[in-house]
Amino acid sequence: MPELPEVETVVRDLRPLLVGKQIAHIRASRAALRRPWRRDWAGQLIGRCFKEVRRRGKWIIVDFDRGGHLLVHLGMTGQFTIQHATAPIQNHTHIVWTLGGGREHLRFRDIRRFGSVEFFPQTAALDALLDEKLGPEPWQLPRGWRRRFAHSQRCLKAILLDQRVVAGVGNIYADEALFAARLLPTQLGSQTSTAQAQRLRQAVICVLERAIGARGSTIRNYVGGSGLRGGFQEEFAVYGRLGQPCRRCRSAIACIRLAGRSTHYCPKCQRPAALGEVS
DNA sequence: CCGACGTCCTGCTAGC
DNA sequence: TGCTAGCAGGACGTCG
């Protein structure tokens, strides 16, 4: 569920609440996450102090002051929140870290268990894993990022969903960015001109920045690090708007299946590549 | 090598 | 009213 804006919001919420705090206790009621939580990690983590909370793509990284890291992915339904220790523990809460003093909890909840929480004692192993899985952050993409898909026979929607092309874009923001760039999700990477690729890069950055400004999108389960819902779903141009009028031209928003995901677009505003436009 | 598709899991809802 | 098929913000293994 959560894409870059939602993960960034969680990170910004948690950072001031976690940094400087110590882990007093850990209870893992369910270890069978996407990547299993190992029971022996608890003993290694107790007593450590939080140093920083940061994001890379859709991954949350928690650093400890004497080394070691937690790597968290929210999958589709993950929630990573700070709550009072007295707040009722919701079902599907898999891991609870009690913070020093015992008055607060850091909790990982994930209904579908597509998410994960892992401990990395060594920084090198963490960096290697992230480097292997992720391409550049959207803001680091060079103007010539077209090279990354210029020879691809995949459609632009599938390309945007590939975390090694650009890190952090998921199903919602891929659709929103393609609308903002006025490009069809079905257009092949190999049929995309330099100008179109630059427009798409700008659109991705613009859409993600606006979504972060609205604290991300809440469709169902997503909440930020302090339990607040997002607001960007109110500003969707195409996602989830099948049959509704395009905000720009009033024609009906269409929905097709692409790369195994529902894909929303405006058939009138989003045009195919002009003949001969691609070199 | 590349791209398409099924699978992991639970909950909700549209449609019969 | 009640049941069930299908779908949901992600990622990865397998297959052709």
Tab-separated table of N, CA and C in Angstrom, chain A residues 77-151:
chain	number	residue	atom	x	y	z
A	77	THR	N	-0.194	-3.322	3.670
A	77	THR	CA	-1.053	-2.920	4.792
A	77	THR	C	-0.266	-2.637	6.069
A	78	GLY	N	1.036	-2.383	5.926
A	78	GLY	CA	1.861	-2.197	7.115
A	78	GLY	C	1.626	-0.866	7.817
A	79	GLN	N	1.721	-0.891	9.152
A	79	GLN	CA	1.643	0.329	9.953
A	79	GLN	C	2.788	0.294	10.954
A	80	PHE	N	3.529	1.398	11.050
A	80	PHE	CA	4.694	1.485	11.941
A	80	PHE	C	4.467	2.745	12.758
A	81	THR	N	4.023	2.565	13.988
A	81	THR	CA	3.530	3.720	14.745
A	81	THR	C	4.064	3.763	16.174
A	82	ILE	N	4.054	4.984	16.744
A	82	ILE	CA	4.327	5.197	18.166
A	82	ILE	C	2.993	5.384	18.873
A	83	GLN	N	2.804	4.674	19.968
A	83	GLN	CA	1.564	4.806	20.723
A	83	GLN	C	1.851	4.725	22.214
A	84	HIS	N	0.918	5.248	22.995
A	84	HIS	CA	1.028	5.080	24.441
A	84	HIS	C	0.966	3.587	24.762
A	85	ALA	N	1.730	3.171	25.734
A	85	ALA	CA	1.769	1.756	26.102
A	85	ALA	C	0.401	1.268	26.571
A	86	THR	N	-0.436	2.207	27.000
A	86	THR	CA	-1.762	1.829	27.504
A	86	THR	C	-2.794	1.686	26.391
A	87	ALA	N	-2.465	2.161	25.169
A	87	ALA	CA	-3.425	2.053	24.061
A	87	ALA	C	-3.637	0.584	23.722
A	88	PRO	N	-4.900	0.194	23.452
A	88	PRO	CA	-5.169	-1.211	23.147
A	88	PRO	C	-4.359	-1.675	21.939
A	89	ILE	N	-3.853	-2.899	22.022
A	89	ILE	CA	-3.067	-3.439	20.912
A	89	ILE	C	-4.015	-4.059	19.899
A	90	GLN	N	-4.035	-3.492	18.681
A	90	GLN	CA	-4.947	-3.958	17.629
A	90	GLN	C	-4.533	-5.330	17.127
A	91	ASN	N	-5.510	-6.063	16.553
A	91	ASN	CA	-5.150	-7.344	15.957
A	91	ASN	C	-4.146	-7.136	14.818
A	92	HIS	N	-3.394	-8.165	14.498
A	92	HIS	CA	-2.335	-8.104	13.480
A	92	HIS	C	-1.168	-7.217	13.869
A	93	THR	N	-1.043	-6.891	15.139
A	93	THR	CA	0.166	-6.214	15.617
A	93	THR	C	1.196	-7.309	15.889
A	94	HIS	N	2.288	-7.316	15.142
A	94	HIS	CA	3.222	-8.440	15.180
A	94	HIS	C	4.421	-8.203	16.089
A	95	ILE	N	4.897	-6.966	16.143
A	95	ILE	CA	6.074	-6.674	16.963
A	95	ILE	C	5.833	-5.391	17.751
A	96	VAL	N	6.162	-5.427	19.040
A	96	VAL	CA	6.035	-4.253	19.900
A	96	VAL	C	7.369	-3.998	20.598
A	97	TRP	N	7.927	-2.799	20.393
A	97	TRP	CA	9.133	-2.382	21.094
A	97	TRP	C	8.693	-1.427	22.212
A	98	THR	N	8.983	-1.782	23.448
A	98	THR	CA	8.698	-0.867	24.549
A	98	THR	C	9.896	0.054	24.712
A	99	LEU	N	9.622	1.363	24.725
A	99	LEU	CA	10.715	2.334	24.806
A	99	LEU	C	11.060	2.608	26.263
A	100	GLY	N	12.287	3.117	26.486
A	100	GLY	CA	12.784	3.392	27.831
A	100	GLY	C	11.764	4.159	28.657
A	101	GLY	N	11.544	3.757	29.898
A	101	GLY	CA	10.532	4.386	30.728
A	101	GLY	C	9.235	3.588	30.712
A	102	GLY	N	9.001	2.881	29.604
A	102	GLY	CA	7.856	1.974	29.554
A	102	GLY	C	6.529	2.626	29.229
A	103	ARG	N	6.535	3.962	29.001
A	103	ARG	CA	5.264	4.653	28.754
A	103	ARG	C	4.847	4.609	27.284
A	104	GLU	N	5.818	4.312	26.384
A	104	GLU	CA	5.509	4.343	24.953
A	104	GLU	C	5.915	3.049	24.258
A	105	HIS	N	5.171	2.769	23.175
A	105	HIS	CA	5.459	1.634	22.309
A	105	HIS	C	5.770	2.106	20.899
A	106	LEU	N	6.690	1.405	20.233
A	106	LEU	CA	6.798	1.433	18.779
A	106	LEU	C	6.165	0.122	18.333
A	107	ARG	N	5.196	0.198	17.421
A	107	ARG	CA	4.471	-1.018	17.045
A	107	ARG	C	4.499	-1.237	15.532
A	108	PHE	N	4.659	-2.513	15.133
A	108	PHE	CA	4.543	-2.889	13.717
A	108	PHE	C	3.306	-3.749	13.560
A	109	ARG	N	2.369	-3.239	12.751
A	109	ARG	CA	1.109	-3.946	12.500
A	109	ARG	C	0.982	-4.141	10.997
A	110	ASP	N	0.542	-5.325	10.562
A	110	ASP	CA	0.453	-5.579	9.121
A	110	ASP	C	-0.557	-6.693	8.868
A	111	ILE	N	-1.738	-6.298	8.405
A	111	ILE	CA	-2.836	-7.250	8.229
A	111	ILE	C	-2.450	-8.374	7.267
A	112	ARG	N	-1.937	-8.007	6.097
A	112	ARG	CA	-1.682	-9.040	5.078
A	112	ARG	C	-0.308	-9.679	5.200
A	113	ARG	N	0.548	-9.121	6.008
A	113	ARG	CA	1.902	-9.657	6.238
A	113	ARG	C	2.745	-9.718	4.961
A	114	PHE	N	2.546	-8.747	4.068
A	114	PHE	CA	3.449	-8.603	2.932
A	114	PHE	C	4.648	-7.750	3.323
A	115	GLY	N	4.591	-7.151	4.488
A	115	GLY	CA	5.677	-6.312	4.973
A	115	GLY	C	6.684	-7.107	5.770
A	116	SER	N	7.720	-6.424	6.268
A	116	SER	CA	8.766	-7.125	7.016
A	116	SER	C	9.530	-6.171	7.918
A	117	VAL	N	10.157	-6.756	8.940
A	117	VAL	CA	11.073	-6.031	9.818
A	117	VAL	C	12.287	-6.919	10.022
A	118	GLU	N	13.459	-6.380	9.724
A	118	GLU	CA	14.696	-7.159	9.858
A	118	GLU	C	15.744	-6.361	10.612
A	119	PHE	N	16.633	-7.071	11.302
A	119	PHE	CA	17.758	-6.428	11.983
A	119	PHE	C	19.043	-6.704	11.221
A	120	PHE	N	19.793	-5.655	10.966
A	120	PHE	CA	21.098	-5.766	10.307
A	120	PHE	C	22.174	-5.267	11.262
A	121	PRO	N	22.964	-6.158	11.847
A	121	PRO	CA	24.044	-5.717	12.731
A	121	PRO	C	25.119	-4.943	11.962
A	122	GLN	N	25.311	-5.320	10.689
A	122	GLN	CA	26.378	-4.718	9.881
A	122	GLN	C	25.818	-3.787	8.816
A	123	THR	N	26.378	-2.587	8.744
A	123	THR	CA	25.931	-1.598	7.757
A	123	THR	C	26.173	-2.073	6.329
A	124	ALA	N	27.274	-2.743	6.096
A	124	ALA	CA	27.634	-3.163	4.730
A	124	ALA	C	26.564	-4.084	4.147
A	125	ALA	N	26.037	-4.989	4.962
A	125	ALA	CA	25.015	-5.928	4.473
A	125	ALA	C	23.726	-5.188	4.120
A	126	LEU	N	23.379	-4.197	4.928
A	126	LEU	CA	22.184	-3.389	4.652
A	126	LEU	C	22.351	-2.621	3.349
A	127	ASP	N	23.484	-1.942	3.206
A	127	ASP	CA	23.731	-1.148	1.995
A	127	ASP	C	23.727	-2.024	0.752
A	128	ALA	N	24.301	-3.214	0.862
A	128	ALA	CA	24.348	-4.122	-0.292
A	128	ALA	C	22.940	-4.520	-0.712
A	129	LEU	N	22.104	-4.804	0.271
A	129	LEU	CA	20.732	-5.197	-0.044
A	129	LEU	C	19.960	-4.069	-0.718
A	130	LEU	N	20.096	-2.850	-0.187
A	130	LEU	CA	19.375	-1.714	-0.756
A	130	LEU	C	19.887	-1.390	-2.155
A	131	ASP	N	21.200	-1.466	-2.341
A	131	ASP	CA	21.781	-1.184	-3.662
A	131	ASP	C	21.308	-2.184	-4.697
A	132	GLU	N	21.168	-3.431	-4.257
A	132	GLU	CA	20.745	-4.477	-5.187
A	132	GLU	C	19.299	-4.281	-5.632
A	133	LYS	N	18.456	-3.835	-4.711
A	133	LYS	CA	17.026	-3.754	-5.011
A	133	LYS	C	16.595	-2.437	-5.644
A	134	LEU	N	17.320	-1.362	-5.364
A	134	LEU	CA	16.797	-0.034	-5.685
A	134	LEU	C	17.640	0.770	-6.656
A	135	GLY	N	16.969	1.458	-7.568
A	135	GLY	CA	17.589	2.460	-8.415
A	135	GLY	C	17.615	3.793	-7.679
A	136	PRO	N	17.833	4.901	-8.395
A	136	PRO	CA	17.940	6.212	-7.766
A	136	PRO	C	16.622	6.687	-7.166
A	137	GLU	N	16.724	7.534	-6.148
A	137	GLU	CA	15.563	8.268	-5.672
A	137	GLU	C	15.102	9.176	-6.816
A	138	PRO	N	13.807	9.470	-6.905
A	138	PRO	CA	13.298	10.293	-8.014
A	138	PRO	C	14.058	11.609	-8.187
A	139	TRP	N	14.426	12.239	-7.100
A	139	TRP	CA	15.097	13.548	-7.156
A	139	TRP	C	16.534	13.425	-7.658
A	140	GLN	N	17.096	12.226	-7.596
A	140	GLN	CA	18.479	12.011	-8.064
A	140	GLN	C	18.527	11.602	-9.525
A	141	LEU	N	17.343	11.370	-10.123
A	141	LEU	CA	17.348	10.915	-11.512
A	141	LEU	C	17.990	11.969	-12.398
A	142	PRO	N	18.945	11.565	-13.236
A	142	PRO	CA	19.541	12.526	-14.164
A	142	PRO	C	18.538	12.865	-15.272
A	143	ARG	N	18.742	13.996	-15.923
A	143	ARG	CA	17.853	14.389	-17.022
A	143	ARG	C	17.826	13.298	-18.093
A	144	GLY	N	18.944	12.621	-18.255
A	144	GLY	CA	19.024	11.579	-19.279
A	144	GLY	C	18.605	10.203	-18.791
A	145	TRP	N	17.636	10.176	-17.882
A	145	TRP	CA	17.232	8.876	-17.308
A	145	TRP	C	16.528	7.990	-18.328
A	146	ARG	N	16.217	8.529	-19.516
A	146	ARG	CA	15.609	7.750	-20.591
A	146	ARG	C	16.457	6.522	-20.920
A	147	ARG	N	17.777	6.641	-20.748
A	147	ARG	CA	18.676	5.513	-20.981
A	147	ARG	C	18.217	4.263	-20.229
A	148	ARG	N	17.593	4.480	-19.087
A	148	ARG	CA	17.202	3.357	-18.227
A	148	ARG	C	16.098	2.500	-18.829
A	149	PHE	N	15.369	3.029	-19.835
A	149	PHE	CA	14.287	2.224	-20.414
A	149	PHE	C	14.174	2.389	-21.923
A	150	ALA	N	15.108	3.105	-22.520
A	150	ALA	CA	15.014	3.421	-23.954
A	150	ALA	C	14.965	2.171	-24.824
A	151	HIS	N	15.512	1.064	-24.323
A	151	HIS	CA	15.527	-0.161	-25.125
A	151	HIS	C	14.537	-1.196	-24.595
